[in-house]
mmCIF file of C-alpha atoms in Angstrom:
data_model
loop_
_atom_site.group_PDB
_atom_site.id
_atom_site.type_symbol
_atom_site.label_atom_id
_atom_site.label_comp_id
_atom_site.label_asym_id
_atom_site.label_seq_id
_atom_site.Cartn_x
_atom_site.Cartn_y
_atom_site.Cartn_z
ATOM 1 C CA UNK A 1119 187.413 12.893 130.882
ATOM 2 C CA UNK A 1120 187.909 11.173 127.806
ATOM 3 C CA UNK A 1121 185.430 11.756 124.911
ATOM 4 C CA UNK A 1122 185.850 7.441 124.360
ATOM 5 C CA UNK A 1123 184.067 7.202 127.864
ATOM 6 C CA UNK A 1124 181.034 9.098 126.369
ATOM 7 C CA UNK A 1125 180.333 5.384 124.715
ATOM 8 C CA UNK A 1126 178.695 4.720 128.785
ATOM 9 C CA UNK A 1127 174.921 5.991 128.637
ATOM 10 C CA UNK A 1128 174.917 6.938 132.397
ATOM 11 C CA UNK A 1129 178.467 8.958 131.407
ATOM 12 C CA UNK A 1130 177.343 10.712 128.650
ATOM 13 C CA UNK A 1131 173.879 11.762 130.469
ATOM 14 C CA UNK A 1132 176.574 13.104 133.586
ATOM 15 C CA UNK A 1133 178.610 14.749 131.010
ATOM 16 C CA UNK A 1134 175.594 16.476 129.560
ATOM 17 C CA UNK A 1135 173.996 17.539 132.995
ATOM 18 C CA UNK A 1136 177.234 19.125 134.112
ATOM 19 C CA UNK A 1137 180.359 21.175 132.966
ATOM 20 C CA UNK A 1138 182.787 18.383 132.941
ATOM 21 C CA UNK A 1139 185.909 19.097 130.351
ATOM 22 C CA UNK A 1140 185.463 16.137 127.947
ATOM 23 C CA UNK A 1141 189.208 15.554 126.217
ATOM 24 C CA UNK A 1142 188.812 14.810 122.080
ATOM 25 C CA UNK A 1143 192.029 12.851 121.325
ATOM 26 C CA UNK A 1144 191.289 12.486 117.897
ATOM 27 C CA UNK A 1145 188.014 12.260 114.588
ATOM 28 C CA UNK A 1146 187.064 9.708 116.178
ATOM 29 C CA UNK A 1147 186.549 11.132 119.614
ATOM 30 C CA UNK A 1148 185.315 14.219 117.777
ATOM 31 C CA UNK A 1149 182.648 12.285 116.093
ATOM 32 C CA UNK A 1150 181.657 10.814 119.147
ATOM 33 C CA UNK A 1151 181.162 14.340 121.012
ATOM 34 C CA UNK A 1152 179.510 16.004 117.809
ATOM 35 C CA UNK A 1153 177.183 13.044 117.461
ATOM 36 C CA UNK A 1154 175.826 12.885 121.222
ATOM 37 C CA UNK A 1155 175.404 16.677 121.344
ATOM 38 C CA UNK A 1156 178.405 17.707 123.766
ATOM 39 C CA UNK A 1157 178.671 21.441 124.453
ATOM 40 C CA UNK A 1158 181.972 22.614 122.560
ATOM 41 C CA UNK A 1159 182.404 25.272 125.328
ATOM 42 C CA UNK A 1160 183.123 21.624 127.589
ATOM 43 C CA UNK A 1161 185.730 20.168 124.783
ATOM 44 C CA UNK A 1162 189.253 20.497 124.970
ATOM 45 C CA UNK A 1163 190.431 19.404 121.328
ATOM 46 C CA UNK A 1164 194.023 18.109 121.258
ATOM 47 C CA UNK A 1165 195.551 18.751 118.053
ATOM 48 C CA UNK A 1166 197.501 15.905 115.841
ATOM 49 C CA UNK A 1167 199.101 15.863 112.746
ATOM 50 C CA UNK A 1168 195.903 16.325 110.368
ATOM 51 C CA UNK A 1169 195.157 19.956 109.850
ATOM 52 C CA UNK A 1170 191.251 18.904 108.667
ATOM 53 C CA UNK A 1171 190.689 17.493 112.051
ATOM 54 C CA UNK A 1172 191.634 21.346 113.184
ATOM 55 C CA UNK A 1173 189.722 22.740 110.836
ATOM 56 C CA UNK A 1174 186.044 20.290 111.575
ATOM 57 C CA UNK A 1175 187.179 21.113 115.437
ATOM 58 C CA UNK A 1176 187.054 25.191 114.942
ATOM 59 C CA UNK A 1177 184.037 24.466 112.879
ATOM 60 C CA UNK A 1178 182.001 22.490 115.447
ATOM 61 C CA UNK A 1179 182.701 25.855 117.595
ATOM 62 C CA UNK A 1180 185.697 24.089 119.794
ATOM 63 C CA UNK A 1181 187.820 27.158 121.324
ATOM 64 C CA UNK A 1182 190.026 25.074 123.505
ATOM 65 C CA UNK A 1183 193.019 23.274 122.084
ATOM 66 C CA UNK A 1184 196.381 21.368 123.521
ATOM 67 C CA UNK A 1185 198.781 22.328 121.050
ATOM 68 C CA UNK A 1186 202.267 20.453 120.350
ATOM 69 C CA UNK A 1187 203.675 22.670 117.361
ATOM 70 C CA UNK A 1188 204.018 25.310 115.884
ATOM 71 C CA UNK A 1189 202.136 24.537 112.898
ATOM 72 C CA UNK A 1190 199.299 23.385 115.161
ATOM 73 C CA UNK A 1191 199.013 27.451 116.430
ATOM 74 C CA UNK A 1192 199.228 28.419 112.768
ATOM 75 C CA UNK A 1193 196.547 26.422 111.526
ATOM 76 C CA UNK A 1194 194.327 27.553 114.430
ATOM 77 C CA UNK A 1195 195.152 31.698 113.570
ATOM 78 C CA UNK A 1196 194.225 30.304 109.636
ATOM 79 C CA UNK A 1197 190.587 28.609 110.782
ATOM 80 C CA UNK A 1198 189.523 30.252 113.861
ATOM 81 C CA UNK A 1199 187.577 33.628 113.776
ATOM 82 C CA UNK A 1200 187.264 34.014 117.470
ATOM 83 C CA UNK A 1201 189.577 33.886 120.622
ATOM 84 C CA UNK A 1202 191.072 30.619 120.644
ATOM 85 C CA UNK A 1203 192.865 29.138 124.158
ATOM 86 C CA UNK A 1204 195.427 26.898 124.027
ATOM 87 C CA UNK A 1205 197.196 24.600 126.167
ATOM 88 C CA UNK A 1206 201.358 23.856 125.142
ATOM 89 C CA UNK A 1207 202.556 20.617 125.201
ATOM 90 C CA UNK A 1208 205.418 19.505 126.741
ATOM 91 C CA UNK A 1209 208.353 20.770 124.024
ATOM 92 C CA UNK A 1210 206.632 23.782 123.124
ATOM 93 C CA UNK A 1211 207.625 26.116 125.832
ATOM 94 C CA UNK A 1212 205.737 29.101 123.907
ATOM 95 C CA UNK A 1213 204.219 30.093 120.992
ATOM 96 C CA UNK A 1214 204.949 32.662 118.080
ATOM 97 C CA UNK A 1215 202.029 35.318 119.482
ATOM 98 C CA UNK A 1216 199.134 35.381 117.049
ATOM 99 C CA UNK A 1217 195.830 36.918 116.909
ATOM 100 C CA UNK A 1218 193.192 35.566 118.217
ATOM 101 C CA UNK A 1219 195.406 33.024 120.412
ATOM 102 C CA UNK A 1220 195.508 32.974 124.003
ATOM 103 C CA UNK A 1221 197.622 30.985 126.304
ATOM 104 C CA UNK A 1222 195.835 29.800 129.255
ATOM 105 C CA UNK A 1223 198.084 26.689 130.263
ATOM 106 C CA UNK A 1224 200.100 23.786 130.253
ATOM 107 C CA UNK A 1225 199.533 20.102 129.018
ATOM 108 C CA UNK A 1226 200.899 17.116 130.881
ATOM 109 C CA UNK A 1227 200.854 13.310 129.086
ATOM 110 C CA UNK A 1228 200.972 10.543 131.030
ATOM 111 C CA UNK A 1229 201.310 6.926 130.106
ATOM 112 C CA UNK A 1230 198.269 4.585 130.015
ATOM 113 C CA UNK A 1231 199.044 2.660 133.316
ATOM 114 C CA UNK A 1232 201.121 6.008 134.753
ATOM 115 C CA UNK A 1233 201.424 5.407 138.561
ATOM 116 C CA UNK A 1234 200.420 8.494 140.893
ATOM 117 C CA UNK A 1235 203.864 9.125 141.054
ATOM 118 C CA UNK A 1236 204.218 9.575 137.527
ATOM 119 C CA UNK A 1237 201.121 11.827 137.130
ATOM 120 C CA UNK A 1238 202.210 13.958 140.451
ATOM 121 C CA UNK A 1239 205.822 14.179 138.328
ATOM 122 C CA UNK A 1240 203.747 15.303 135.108
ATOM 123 C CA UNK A 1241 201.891 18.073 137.069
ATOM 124 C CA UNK A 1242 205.563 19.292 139.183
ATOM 125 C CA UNK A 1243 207.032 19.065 135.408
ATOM 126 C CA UNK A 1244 204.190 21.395 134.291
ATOM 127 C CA UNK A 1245 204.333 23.874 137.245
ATOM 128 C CA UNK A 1246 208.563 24.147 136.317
ATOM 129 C CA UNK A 1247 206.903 25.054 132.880
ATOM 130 C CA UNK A 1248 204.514 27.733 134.235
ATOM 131 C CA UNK A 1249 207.870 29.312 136.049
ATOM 132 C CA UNK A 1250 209.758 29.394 132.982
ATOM 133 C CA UNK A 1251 206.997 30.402 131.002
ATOM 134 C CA UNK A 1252 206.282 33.441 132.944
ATOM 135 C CA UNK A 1253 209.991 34.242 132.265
ATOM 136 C CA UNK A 1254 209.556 34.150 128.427
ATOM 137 C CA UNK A 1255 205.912 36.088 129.070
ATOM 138 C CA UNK A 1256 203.456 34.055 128.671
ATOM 139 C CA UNK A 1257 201.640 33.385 131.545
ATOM 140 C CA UNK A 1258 199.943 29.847 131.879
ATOM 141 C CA UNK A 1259 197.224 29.366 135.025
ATOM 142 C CA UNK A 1260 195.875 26.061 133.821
ATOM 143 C CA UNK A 1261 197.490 22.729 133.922
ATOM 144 C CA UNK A 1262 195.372 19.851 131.724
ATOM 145 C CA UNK A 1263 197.218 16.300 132.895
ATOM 146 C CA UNK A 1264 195.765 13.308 130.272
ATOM 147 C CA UNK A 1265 196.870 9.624 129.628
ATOM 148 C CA UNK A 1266 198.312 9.323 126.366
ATOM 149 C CA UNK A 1267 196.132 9.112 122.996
ATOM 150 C CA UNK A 1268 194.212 5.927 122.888
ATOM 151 C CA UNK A 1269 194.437 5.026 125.919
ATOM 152 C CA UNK A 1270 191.170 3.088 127.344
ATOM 153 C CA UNK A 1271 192.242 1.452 130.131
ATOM 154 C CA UNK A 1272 189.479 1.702 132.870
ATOM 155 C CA UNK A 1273 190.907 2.589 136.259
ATOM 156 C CA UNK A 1274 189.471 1.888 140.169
ATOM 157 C CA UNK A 1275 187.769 4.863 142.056
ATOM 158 C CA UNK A 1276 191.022 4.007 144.648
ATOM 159 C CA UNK A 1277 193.705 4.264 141.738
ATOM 160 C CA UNK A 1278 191.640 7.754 140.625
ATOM 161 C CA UNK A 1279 191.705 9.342 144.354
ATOM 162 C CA UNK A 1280 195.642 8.145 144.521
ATOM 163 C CA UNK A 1281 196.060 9.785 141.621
ATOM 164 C CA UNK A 1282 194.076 13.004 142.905
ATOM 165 C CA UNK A 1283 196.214 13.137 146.424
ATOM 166 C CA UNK A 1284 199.397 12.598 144.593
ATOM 167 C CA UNK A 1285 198.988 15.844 142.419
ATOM 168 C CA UNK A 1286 197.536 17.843 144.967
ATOM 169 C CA UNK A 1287 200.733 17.182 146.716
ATOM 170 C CA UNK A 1288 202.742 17.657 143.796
ATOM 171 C CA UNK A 1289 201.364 20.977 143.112
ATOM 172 C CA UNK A 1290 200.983 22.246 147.001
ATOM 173 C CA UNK A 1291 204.652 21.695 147.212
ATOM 174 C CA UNK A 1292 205.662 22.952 143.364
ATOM 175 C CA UNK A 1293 203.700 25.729 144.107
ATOM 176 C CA UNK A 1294 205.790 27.003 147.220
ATOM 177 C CA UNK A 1295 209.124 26.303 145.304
ATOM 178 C CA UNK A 1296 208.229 28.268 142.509
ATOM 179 C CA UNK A 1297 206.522 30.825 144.249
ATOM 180 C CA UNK A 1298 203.638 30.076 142.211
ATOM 181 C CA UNK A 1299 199.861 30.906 142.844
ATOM 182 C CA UNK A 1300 198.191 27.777 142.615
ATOM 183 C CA UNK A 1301 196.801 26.832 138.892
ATOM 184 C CA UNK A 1302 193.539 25.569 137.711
ATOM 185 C CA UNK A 1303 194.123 21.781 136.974
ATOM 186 C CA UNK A 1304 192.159 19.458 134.820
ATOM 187 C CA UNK A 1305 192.778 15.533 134.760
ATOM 188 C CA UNK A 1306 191.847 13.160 132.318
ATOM 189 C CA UNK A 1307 192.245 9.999 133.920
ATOM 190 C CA UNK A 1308 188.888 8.521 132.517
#
């Protein structure tokens, strides 16, 4: 879930009572989390361009990142001063190994109004990344899917279970292709 849906009352107070994955997109998001008290063992941080906003995330005890560069890694092995996971984005297919870094999956981006096509495509796309990944050694069991930064366009409970089948499918049959054990998989459609 998106950290911008933590702006709903009855959201946040579901968020809070449980061990959903709240997705910071940017400050602002990582304002918002910091400000109504969100676990940082729930946020997944993805990293931009600013290496402050790395830096306040590492601070506010975030250990879970979506990384798109190089740089991004590099910054984290500079800040961090415990195990850091970190998710690759599409275009990084690994990472220069680093202390304190750990692999654990995959990132997927899907447009705003993606159709459950498209986010079934994103998650077969990520599970061709896992395969190739284990090639280059770096194994990946966790596949986050999100709608691009920004994006807060509310969707229907039937549009979020389409969604849901269509990766489930996605993956099943990725899965036996590949001969892949099935990952954990996080979406962000909210």
């Amino acid at each position: 879930m998106s950290a911008h849906a933590l702006v709903d009352c009855d959201v946040l107070l579901w968020v809070q009572r449980s061990a959903i994955t709240v997705l910071v997109l940017d400050d602002t998001g990582l304002d918002l989390v910091q400000s109504v008290s969100v676990r940082p063992n729930q946020v997944v941080f993805r990293t931009g361009d600013c290496p402050d906003s790395i830096r306040r995330a590492v601070h506010h005890g975030i250990t879970r990142f979506i990384v798109g560069r190089q740089e991004h890694v590099d910054h984290l092995v500079e800040y961090a001063r415990r195990t850091t996971f970190v998710y690759l984005a599409p275009g990084l297919p690994t990472v220069v190994p680093a202390r304190r870094i750990v692999v654990v999956g995959l990132h997927g981006d899907i447009d705003a109004c993606g159709t459950p096509t498209e986010w079934a495509d994103a998650a077969e796309y990520a599970l061709c990344r896992t395969a190739q990944a284990r090639t280059l050694g770096t194994p990946a069991h966790r596949i986050v899917l999100s709608r691009s930064a920004g994006t807060v366009v509310p969707l229907s409970v039937e549009r979020l279970d389409s969604i849901v089948r269509a990766v489930d499918e996605a993956l099943r049959q990725g899965c036996a292709r590949w001969r892949l054990a099935r990952p954990a998989v996080t979406i962000a459609a909210l």
